[in-house]
Short mmCIF file of N, CA and C in Angstrom, two decimals:
data_model
loop_
_atom_site.label_atom_id
_atom_site.label_comp_id
_atom_site.label_asym_id
_atom_site.label_seq_id
_atom_site.Cartn_x
_atom_site.Cartn_y
_atom_site.Cartn_z
N LYS A 1 63.63 10.24 20.82
CA LYS A 1 62.45 11.09 20.81
C LYS A 1 61.21 10.30 20.39
N TRP A 2 61.35 9.46 19.35
CA TRP A 2 60.20 8.72 18.82
C TRP A 2 60.12 7.29 19.38
N LYS A 3 61.03 6.92 20.28
CA LYS A 3 61.06 5.54 20.77
C LYS A 3 59.79 5.13 21.48
N MET A 4 59.07 6.07 22.06
CA MET A 4 57.87 5.71 22.80
C MET A 4 56.74 5.23 21.89
N PHE A 5 56.89 5.46 20.57
CA PHE A 5 55.85 5.05 19.62
C PHE A 5 56.09 3.66 19.02
N PHE A 6 57.14 2.96 19.46
CA PHE A 6 57.44 1.68 18.83
C PHE A 6 56.30 0.66 18.96
N PRO A 7 55.57 0.59 20.09
CA PRO A 7 54.46 -0.38 20.12
C PRO A 7 53.38 -0.07 19.08
N VAL A 8 53.09 1.20 18.90
CA VAL A 8 52.06 1.60 17.93
C VAL A 8 52.52 1.28 16.51
N THR A 9 53.77 1.60 16.20
CA THR A 9 54.27 1.33 14.85
C THR A 9 54.36 -0.17 14.59
N PHE A 10 54.72 -0.95 15.62
CA PHE A 10 54.78 -2.40 15.45
C PHE A 10 53.40 -2.97 15.16
N ILE A 11 52.41 -2.54 15.94
CA ILE A 11 51.04 -3.04 15.75
C ILE A 11 50.51 -2.60 14.39
N MET A 12 50.79 -1.36 14.00
CA MET A 12 50.33 -0.87 12.69
C MET A 12 50.98 -1.66 11.55
N SER A 13 52.26 -2.00 11.69
CA SER A 13 52.91 -2.78 10.63
C SER A 13 52.30 -4.17 10.53
N ILE A 14 51.96 -4.78 11.65
CA ILE A 14 51.30 -6.09 11.63
C ILE A 14 49.93 -5.97 10.96
N LEU A 15 49.19 -4.90 11.27
CA LEU A 15 47.88 -4.71 10.64
C LEU A 15 48.00 -4.51 9.13
N TRP A 16 49.00 -3.75 8.69
CA TRP A 16 49.20 -3.55 7.25
C TRP A 16 49.56 -4.87 6.57
N ILE A 17 50.39 -5.67 7.22
CA ILE A 17 50.72 -6.99 6.67
C ILE A 17 49.45 -7.84 6.55
N ALA A 18 48.59 -7.79 7.57
CA ALA A 18 47.34 -8.56 7.53
C ALA A 18 46.45 -8.09 6.38
N VAL A 19 46.33 -6.78 6.21
CA VAL A 19 45.49 -6.25 5.14
C VAL A 19 46.01 -6.67 3.78
N PHE A 20 47.31 -6.50 3.55
CA PHE A 20 47.87 -6.85 2.24
C PHE A 20 47.89 -8.35 2.02
N SER A 21 48.02 -9.15 3.07
CA SER A 21 47.95 -10.60 2.92
C SER A 21 46.55 -11.01 2.49
N TYR A 22 45.55 -10.42 3.12
CA TYR A 22 44.16 -10.71 2.74
C TYR A 22 43.93 -10.35 1.27
N LEU A 23 44.39 -9.16 0.88
CA LEU A 23 44.20 -8.73 -0.51
C LEU A 23 44.94 -9.65 -1.48
N MET A 24 46.16 -10.07 -1.10
CA MET A 24 46.94 -10.94 -1.98
C MET A 24 46.21 -12.28 -2.20
N VAL A 25 45.68 -12.85 -1.13
CA VAL A 25 44.96 -14.12 -1.26
C VAL A 25 43.69 -13.92 -2.08
N TRP A 26 42.97 -12.85 -1.84
CA TRP A 26 41.74 -12.57 -2.58
C TRP A 26 42.03 -12.40 -4.07
N TRP A 27 43.06 -11.62 -4.41
CA TRP A 27 43.41 -11.42 -5.82
C TRP A 27 43.89 -12.72 -6.46
N THR A 28 44.62 -13.53 -5.70
CA THR A 28 45.11 -14.79 -6.24
C THR A 28 43.95 -15.76 -6.48
N GLU A 29 42.99 -15.80 -5.55
CA GLU A 29 41.80 -16.63 -5.75
C GLU A 29 41.02 -16.19 -6.99
N THR A 30 40.89 -14.88 -7.16
CA THR A 30 40.19 -14.36 -8.33
C THR A 30 40.91 -14.75 -9.61
N LEU A 31 42.23 -14.63 -9.63
CA LEU A 31 43.01 -15.03 -10.79
C LEU A 31 42.87 -16.53 -11.05
N GLY A 32 42.88 -17.33 -9.98
CA GLY A 32 42.72 -18.78 -10.12
C GLY A 32 41.37 -19.15 -10.72
N ARG A 33 40.31 -18.48 -10.27
CA ARG A 33 38.99 -18.74 -10.85
C ARG A 33 38.93 -18.31 -12.32
N THR A 34 39.58 -17.19 -12.62
CA THR A 34 39.60 -16.70 -13.99
C THR A 34 40.32 -17.69 -14.91
N LEU A 35 41.38 -18.31 -14.38
CA LEU A 35 42.15 -19.28 -15.17
C LEU A 35 41.52 -20.68 -15.15
N GLY A 36 40.43 -20.82 -14.43
CA GLY A 36 39.75 -22.12 -14.39
C GLY A 36 40.31 -23.06 -13.33
N LEU A 37 41.00 -22.54 -12.33
CA LEU A 37 41.55 -23.37 -11.26
C LEU A 37 40.78 -23.18 -9.96
N GLY A 38 39.49 -22.90 -10.06
CA GLY A 38 38.68 -22.57 -8.90
C GLY A 38 38.71 -23.60 -7.79
N GLU A 39 38.68 -24.87 -8.14
CA GLU A 39 38.69 -25.91 -7.10
C GLU A 39 40.09 -26.43 -6.81
N LYS A 40 41.11 -25.75 -7.32
CA LYS A 40 42.51 -26.14 -7.09
C LYS A 40 43.30 -24.97 -6.52
N PRO A 41 42.97 -24.50 -5.31
CA PRO A 41 43.68 -23.35 -4.75
C PRO A 41 45.15 -23.65 -4.44
N GLU A 42 45.49 -24.93 -4.25
CA GLU A 42 46.88 -25.27 -3.95
C GLU A 42 47.81 -24.94 -5.12
N ILE A 43 47.28 -24.95 -6.33
CA ILE A 43 48.09 -24.60 -7.50
C ILE A 43 48.52 -23.14 -7.41
N MET A 44 47.57 -22.27 -7.09
CA MET A 44 47.89 -20.85 -6.96
C MET A 44 48.82 -20.63 -5.77
N GLY A 45 48.63 -21.38 -4.70
CA GLY A 45 49.48 -21.24 -3.52
C GLY A 45 50.91 -21.67 -3.80
N LEU A 46 51.05 -22.76 -4.57
CA LEU A 46 52.40 -23.26 -4.89
C LEU A 46 53.16 -22.34 -5.84
N THR A 47 52.44 -21.58 -6.62
CA THR A 47 53.10 -20.78 -7.64
C THR A 47 53.13 -19.31 -7.27
N LEU A 48 52.02 -18.62 -7.41
CA LEU A 48 52.00 -17.17 -7.24
C LEU A 48 52.25 -16.73 -5.80
N ILE A 49 51.53 -17.29 -4.85
CA ILE A 49 51.68 -16.84 -3.47
C ILE A 49 53.05 -17.22 -2.92
N ALA A 50 53.52 -18.43 -3.21
CA ALA A 50 54.83 -18.84 -2.73
C ALA A 50 55.93 -17.93 -3.28
N ALA A 51 55.85 -17.63 -4.57
CA ALA A 51 56.86 -16.76 -5.17
C ALA A 51 56.75 -15.34 -4.62
N GLY A 52 55.51 -14.86 -4.49
CA GLY A 52 55.31 -13.49 -4.01
C GLY A 52 55.77 -13.27 -2.59
N THR A 53 55.61 -14.28 -1.74
CA THR A 53 56.03 -14.12 -0.35
C THR A 53 57.51 -14.41 -0.16
N SER A 54 58.14 -15.07 -1.12
CA SER A 54 59.57 -15.39 -1.00
C SER A 54 60.47 -14.29 -1.53
N VAL A 55 59.94 -13.41 -2.35
CA VAL A 55 60.77 -12.34 -2.93
C VAL A 55 61.40 -11.45 -1.85
N PRO A 56 60.65 -11.00 -0.82
CA PRO A 56 61.30 -10.20 0.22
C PRO A 56 62.42 -10.95 0.94
N ASP A 57 62.21 -12.25 1.21
CA ASP A 57 63.27 -13.06 1.82
C ASP A 57 64.49 -13.11 0.91
N LEU A 58 64.26 -13.28 -0.38
CA LEU A 58 65.36 -13.33 -1.34
C LEU A 58 66.15 -12.03 -1.32
N ILE A 59 65.45 -10.91 -1.35
CA ILE A 59 66.12 -9.60 -1.39
C ILE A 59 66.95 -9.37 -0.13
N THR A 60 66.35 -9.62 1.04
CA THR A 60 67.11 -9.41 2.27
C THR A 60 68.27 -10.39 2.39
N SER A 61 68.08 -11.62 1.94
CA SER A 61 69.18 -12.59 2.00
C SER A 61 70.34 -12.19 1.09
N VAL A 62 70.02 -11.70 -0.09
CA VAL A 62 71.09 -11.25 -1.01
C VAL A 62 71.84 -10.06 -0.41
N ILE A 63 71.10 -9.12 0.19
CA ILE A 63 71.75 -7.94 0.77
C ILE A 63 72.72 -8.33 1.87
N VAL A 64 72.27 -9.18 2.81
CA VAL A 64 73.17 -9.54 3.91
C VAL A 64 74.27 -10.50 3.46
N ALA A 65 73.99 -11.34 2.47
CA ALA A 65 75.04 -12.24 1.96
C ALA A 65 76.15 -11.45 1.29
N ARG A 66 75.80 -10.38 0.57
CA ARG A 66 76.82 -9.55 -0.07
C ARG A 66 77.66 -8.80 0.95
N LYS A 67 77.14 -8.62 2.14
CA LYS A 67 77.91 -7.99 3.22
C LYS A 67 78.78 -9.02 3.94
N GLY A 68 78.75 -10.27 3.46
CA GLY A 68 79.57 -11.32 4.06
C GLY A 68 78.91 -12.02 5.22
N LEU A 69 77.62 -11.86 5.38
CA LEU A 69 76.89 -12.47 6.49
C LEU A 69 76.01 -13.60 5.98
N GLY A 70 76.63 -14.62 5.40
CA GLY A 70 75.90 -15.75 4.82
C GLY A 70 75.04 -16.48 5.83
N ASP A 71 75.55 -16.65 7.07
CA ASP A 71 74.77 -17.33 8.11
C ASP A 71 73.48 -16.57 8.39
N MET A 72 73.60 -15.24 8.40
CA MET A 72 72.41 -14.43 8.67
C MET A 72 71.40 -14.56 7.53
N ALA A 73 71.89 -14.67 6.31
CA ALA A 73 71.00 -14.81 5.15
C ALA A 73 70.21 -16.11 5.24
N VAL A 74 70.89 -17.20 5.55
CA VAL A 74 70.21 -18.50 5.67
C VAL A 74 69.26 -18.49 6.86
N SER A 75 69.71 -17.94 7.99
CA SER A 75 68.87 -17.89 9.19
C SER A 75 67.61 -17.06 8.95
N SER A 76 67.73 -15.99 8.19
CA SER A 76 66.57 -15.15 7.88
C SER A 76 65.52 -15.95 7.11
N SER A 77 65.96 -16.68 6.12
CA SER A 77 65.01 -17.47 5.32
C SER A 77 64.35 -18.57 6.16
N LEU A 78 65.16 -19.27 6.95
CA LEU A 78 64.59 -20.32 7.80
C LEU A 78 63.68 -19.73 8.87
N GLY A 79 64.13 -18.63 9.48
CA GLY A 79 63.35 -18.01 10.55
C GLY A 79 62.01 -17.49 10.08
N SER A 80 61.98 -16.91 8.89
CA SER A 80 60.71 -16.38 8.40
C SER A 80 59.73 -17.51 8.12
N ASN A 81 60.21 -18.63 7.62
CA ASN A 81 59.31 -19.77 7.37
C ASN A 81 58.82 -20.38 8.68
N LEU A 82 59.71 -20.48 9.66
CA LEU A 82 59.28 -20.98 10.97
C LEU A 82 58.25 -20.06 11.60
N PHE A 83 58.46 -18.75 11.48
CA PHE A 83 57.49 -17.79 12.00
C PHE A 83 56.14 -17.96 11.31
N ASP A 84 56.17 -18.12 9.99
CA ASP A 84 54.92 -18.30 9.25
C ASP A 84 54.15 -19.53 9.74
N ILE A 85 54.88 -20.62 9.95
CA ILE A 85 54.23 -21.88 10.34
C ILE A 85 53.80 -21.86 11.80
N CYS A 86 54.65 -21.30 12.68
CA CYS A 86 54.36 -21.35 14.12
C CYS A 86 53.50 -20.19 14.63
N VAL A 87 53.44 -19.10 13.88
CA VAL A 87 52.64 -17.94 14.31
C VAL A 87 51.60 -17.57 13.26
N GLY A 88 52.03 -17.53 12.00
CA GLY A 88 51.15 -17.08 10.92
C GLY A 88 49.96 -17.98 10.68
N LEU A 89 50.11 -19.26 10.86
CA LEU A 89 48.98 -20.18 10.71
C LEU A 89 48.12 -20.28 11.98
N PRO A 90 48.73 -20.46 13.16
CA PRO A 90 47.89 -20.67 14.35
C PRO A 90 47.05 -19.48 14.78
N ILE A 91 47.56 -18.25 14.65
CA ILE A 91 46.79 -17.11 15.16
C ILE A 91 45.46 -16.94 14.44
N PRO A 92 45.43 -16.95 13.09
CA PRO A 92 44.10 -16.86 12.45
C PRO A 92 43.20 -18.03 12.80
N TRP A 93 43.77 -19.21 12.96
CA TRP A 93 42.96 -20.37 13.32
C TRP A 93 42.40 -20.20 14.73
N LEU A 94 43.21 -19.70 15.66
CA LEU A 94 42.73 -19.46 17.03
C LEU A 94 41.63 -18.40 17.05
N VAL A 95 41.79 -17.36 16.25
CA VAL A 95 40.75 -16.32 16.17
C VAL A 95 39.46 -16.92 15.62
N ALA A 96 39.58 -17.74 14.57
CA ALA A 96 38.38 -18.38 13.99
C ALA A 96 37.72 -19.31 15.00
N ILE A 97 38.51 -20.07 15.73
CA ILE A 97 37.95 -20.98 16.74
C ILE A 97 37.28 -20.18 17.85
N ALA A 98 37.88 -19.06 18.25
CA ALA A 98 37.29 -18.20 19.28
C ALA A 98 35.96 -17.63 18.82
N CYS A 99 35.80 -17.44 17.51
CA CYS A 99 34.55 -16.93 16.94
C CYS A 99 33.59 -18.06 16.57
N ASN A 100 33.87 -19.29 17.04
CA ASN A 100 33.05 -20.48 16.79
C ASN A 100 32.89 -20.79 15.30
N LYS A 101 33.94 -20.57 14.53
CA LYS A 101 33.91 -20.93 13.11
C LYS A 101 34.66 -22.24 12.92
N GLU A 102 34.10 -23.08 12.06
CA GLU A 102 34.73 -24.36 11.77
C GLU A 102 35.82 -24.18 10.72
N ILE A 103 36.96 -24.83 10.95
CA ILE A 103 38.06 -24.77 10.00
C ILE A 103 38.22 -26.14 9.38
N LYS A 104 38.08 -26.21 8.08
CA LYS A 104 38.20 -27.49 7.37
C LYS A 104 39.55 -27.50 6.65
N VAL A 105 40.35 -28.50 6.94
CA VAL A 105 41.64 -28.67 6.29
C VAL A 105 41.54 -29.87 5.37
N ASP A 106 41.74 -29.65 4.09
CA ASP A 106 41.69 -30.73 3.11
C ASP A 106 43.01 -31.48 3.16
N ALA A 107 42.98 -32.72 3.60
CA ALA A 107 44.20 -33.48 3.78
C ALA A 107 44.51 -34.42 2.61
N ASP A 108 43.76 -34.33 1.52
CA ASP A 108 44.07 -35.18 0.37
C ASP A 108 45.45 -34.82 -0.18
N GLY A 109 46.29 -35.82 -0.29
CA GLY A 109 47.63 -35.61 -0.81
C GLY A 109 48.61 -35.04 0.20
N MET A 110 48.17 -34.84 1.45
CA MET A 110 49.04 -34.25 2.46
C MET A 110 50.24 -35.14 2.77
N PHE A 111 50.01 -36.44 2.87
CA PHE A 111 51.12 -37.35 3.18
C PHE A 111 52.16 -37.32 2.07
N CYS A 112 51.71 -37.34 0.83
CA CYS A 112 52.65 -37.28 -0.30
C CYS A 112 53.41 -35.96 -0.32
N SER A 113 52.72 -34.87 0.00
CA SER A 113 53.39 -33.57 0.02
C SER A 113 54.45 -33.51 1.11
N VAL A 114 54.13 -34.00 2.30
CA VAL A 114 55.10 -34.00 3.39
C VAL A 114 56.27 -34.93 3.06
N LEU A 115 55.97 -36.07 2.48
CA LEU A 115 57.02 -37.01 2.08
C LEU A 115 57.93 -36.38 1.02
N MET A 116 57.34 -35.69 0.08
CA MET A 116 58.12 -35.04 -0.97
C MET A 116 58.99 -33.91 -0.39
N LEU A 117 58.44 -33.12 0.54
CA LEU A 117 59.22 -32.07 1.18
C LEU A 117 60.39 -32.65 1.98
N PHE A 118 60.15 -33.77 2.66
CA PHE A 118 61.23 -34.43 3.40
C PHE A 118 62.31 -34.94 2.44
N ALA A 119 61.89 -35.50 1.32
CA ALA A 119 62.86 -35.97 0.32
C ALA A 119 63.66 -34.80 -0.24
N MET A 120 63.00 -33.67 -0.45
CA MET A 120 63.72 -32.48 -0.92
C MET A 120 64.72 -32.00 0.11
N LEU A 121 64.34 -32.02 1.39
CA LEU A 121 65.26 -31.63 2.46
C LEU A 121 66.49 -32.53 2.47
N MET A 122 66.27 -33.83 2.34
CA MET A 122 67.40 -34.77 2.30
C MET A 122 68.28 -34.51 1.07
N ALA A 123 67.65 -34.26 -0.07
CA ALA A 123 68.41 -33.99 -1.30
C ALA A 123 69.25 -32.72 -1.14
N ILE A 124 68.69 -31.69 -0.54
CA ILE A 124 69.42 -30.44 -0.35
C ILE A 124 70.60 -30.65 0.59
N ILE A 125 70.39 -31.39 1.67
CA ILE A 125 71.50 -31.67 2.60
C ILE A 125 72.60 -32.44 1.90
N ILE A 126 72.23 -33.42 1.08
CA ILE A 126 73.22 -34.21 0.34
C ILE A 126 73.96 -33.32 -0.66
N ILE A 127 73.23 -32.46 -1.37
CA ILE A 127 73.87 -31.56 -2.35
C ILE A 127 74.84 -30.61 -1.65
N ILE A 128 74.44 -30.08 -0.49
CA ILE A 128 75.33 -29.19 0.26
C ILE A 128 76.55 -29.95 0.75
N ALA A 129 76.37 -31.18 1.24
CA ALA A 129 77.51 -31.98 1.71
C ALA A 129 78.47 -32.30 0.57
N ILE A 130 77.93 -32.61 -0.61
CA ILE A 130 78.78 -32.89 -1.77
C ILE A 130 79.62 -31.68 -2.15
N SER A 131 79.05 -30.48 -1.97
CA SER A 131 79.80 -29.27 -2.30
C SER A 131 80.68 -28.81 -1.13
N LYS A 132 80.88 -29.71 -0.16
CA LYS A 132 81.76 -29.47 0.99
C LYS A 132 81.32 -28.27 1.82
N TRP A 133 80.00 -28.09 1.94
CA TRP A 133 79.41 -27.07 2.80
C TRP A 133 79.83 -25.65 2.42
N LYS A 134 80.14 -25.45 1.15
CA LYS A 134 80.51 -24.12 0.66
C LYS A 134 79.52 -23.70 -0.42
N MET A 135 79.10 -22.44 -0.35
CA MET A 135 78.15 -21.93 -1.33
C MET A 135 78.90 -21.64 -2.63
N THR A 136 78.55 -22.36 -3.66
CA THR A 136 79.17 -22.17 -4.97
C THR A 136 78.07 -21.97 -6.01
N LYS A 137 78.46 -21.60 -7.21
CA LYS A 137 77.48 -21.43 -8.27
C LYS A 137 76.82 -22.76 -8.61
N VAL A 138 77.59 -23.83 -8.57
CA VAL A 138 77.02 -25.16 -8.86
C VAL A 138 75.99 -25.53 -7.80
N LEU A 139 76.28 -25.22 -6.53
CA LEU A 139 75.33 -25.50 -5.46
C LEU A 139 74.06 -24.67 -5.66
N GLY A 140 74.22 -23.40 -5.97
CA GLY A 140 73.06 -22.55 -6.21
C GLY A 140 72.22 -23.05 -7.38
N LEU A 141 72.88 -23.44 -8.45
CA LEU A 141 72.17 -23.98 -9.62
C LEU A 141 71.47 -25.29 -9.27
N SER A 142 72.13 -26.14 -8.47
CA SER A 142 71.53 -27.41 -8.04
C SER A 142 70.27 -27.16 -7.22
N MET A 143 70.32 -26.18 -6.32
CA MET A 143 69.15 -25.87 -5.51
C MET A 143 68.02 -25.31 -6.37
N PHE A 144 68.39 -24.47 -7.32
CA PHE A 144 67.42 -23.88 -8.23
C PHE A 144 66.72 -24.98 -9.03
N CYS A 145 67.50 -25.89 -9.58
CA CYS A 145 66.94 -27.01 -10.36
C CYS A 145 66.08 -27.92 -9.49
N SER A 146 66.53 -28.19 -8.26
CA SER A 146 65.76 -29.07 -7.39
C SER A 146 64.42 -28.44 -7.03
N TYR A 147 64.38 -27.11 -6.91
CA TYR A 147 63.10 -26.44 -6.66
C TYR A 147 62.15 -26.65 -7.83
N PHE A 148 62.65 -26.54 -9.05
CA PHE A 148 61.77 -26.71 -10.20
C PHE A 148 61.32 -28.16 -10.36
N VAL A 149 62.15 -29.12 -9.96
CA VAL A 149 61.71 -30.52 -9.95
C VAL A 149 60.58 -30.68 -8.94
N TYR A 150 60.79 -30.12 -7.73
CA TYR A 150 59.74 -30.19 -6.71
C TYR A 150 58.46 -29.54 -7.21
N LEU A 151 58.58 -28.36 -7.80
CA LEU A 151 57.41 -27.63 -8.29
C LEU A 151 56.68 -28.43 -9.37
N ALA A 152 57.43 -29.04 -10.29
CA ALA A 152 56.81 -29.83 -11.36
C ALA A 152 56.04 -31.02 -10.79
N VAL A 153 56.65 -31.72 -9.83
CA VAL A 153 55.98 -32.89 -9.24
C VAL A 153 54.77 -32.45 -8.42
N ALA A 154 54.93 -31.37 -7.62
CA ALA A 154 53.82 -30.90 -6.79
C ALA A 154 52.65 -30.43 -7.65
N LEU A 155 52.94 -29.70 -8.71
CA LEU A 155 51.87 -29.24 -9.60
C LEU A 155 51.21 -30.42 -10.31
N SER A 156 52.01 -31.41 -10.71
CA SER A 156 51.45 -32.60 -11.36
C SER A 156 50.51 -33.34 -10.42
N MET A 157 50.90 -33.41 -9.15
CA MET A 157 50.02 -34.06 -8.17
C MET A 157 48.78 -33.21 -7.92
N GLY A 158 48.95 -31.88 -7.87
CA GLY A 158 47.81 -31.00 -7.64
C GLY A 158 46.81 -31.03 -8.78
N LEU A 159 47.28 -31.22 -9.99
CA LEU A 159 46.41 -31.29 -11.16
C LEU A 159 45.97 -32.72 -11.47
N ASP A 160 46.28 -33.65 -10.58
CA ASP A 160 45.90 -35.07 -10.70
C ASP A 160 46.53 -35.74 -11.92
N VAL A 161 47.66 -35.24 -12.38
CA VAL A 161 48.41 -35.91 -13.45
C VAL A 161 49.16 -37.10 -12.86
N ILE A 162 49.75 -36.89 -11.69
CA ILE A 162 50.43 -37.96 -10.95
C ILE A 162 49.60 -38.22 -9.69
N PRO A 163 49.08 -39.43 -9.52
CA PRO A 163 48.28 -39.69 -8.32
C PRO A 163 49.16 -39.94 -7.10
N CYS A 164 48.67 -39.56 -5.95
CA CYS A 164 49.35 -39.89 -4.70
C CYS A 164 48.92 -41.31 -4.32
N ILE A 165 49.86 -42.21 -4.22
CA ILE A 165 49.52 -43.62 -3.99
C ILE A 165 48.99 -43.84 -2.56
N PHE A 166 49.17 -42.85 -1.68
CA PHE A 166 48.71 -43.02 -0.30
C PHE A 166 47.31 -42.47 -0.08
N ASP A 167 46.73 -41.81 -1.10
CA ASP A 167 45.36 -41.31 -0.96
C ASP A 167 44.37 -42.46 -1.06
N LYS A 168 43.18 -42.21 -0.58
CA LYS A 168 42.11 -43.24 -0.57
C LYS A 168 41.73 -43.63 -1.97
#
């Protein structure tokens, strides 16, 4: 009976996501300025926004993993990140370009960040291989700890405590 409304509901859900995403970024920027991190938006992105956007993935992954669908849980997390990178970033940029607005991307520290993410990916693959490709509590704890190591190094680089040797 209601199937004919699926295009409208889909478009409305995308619009609500856009509205709340805008509000989340605005509130996070305001909090960052209040905390004195006005010129360091990457700090707020690495902490508050990353955690806030990952919670829904965590909840859905736990739900499907408890149903015995571990592959679906991992695929959901990977798929949502791929969607964010391949659709979530380009569409606003294309809209801005269509409106003749200039988009400035600050690339300072980008090489170090990409290098660090690649090193984390290799570390995770090695940790999973050591645990014989089975999800265990030790593997979960290892991943949790590796995330905090990554976060500590990334924040240290963002706050200029650790310099990126590849920057000018």
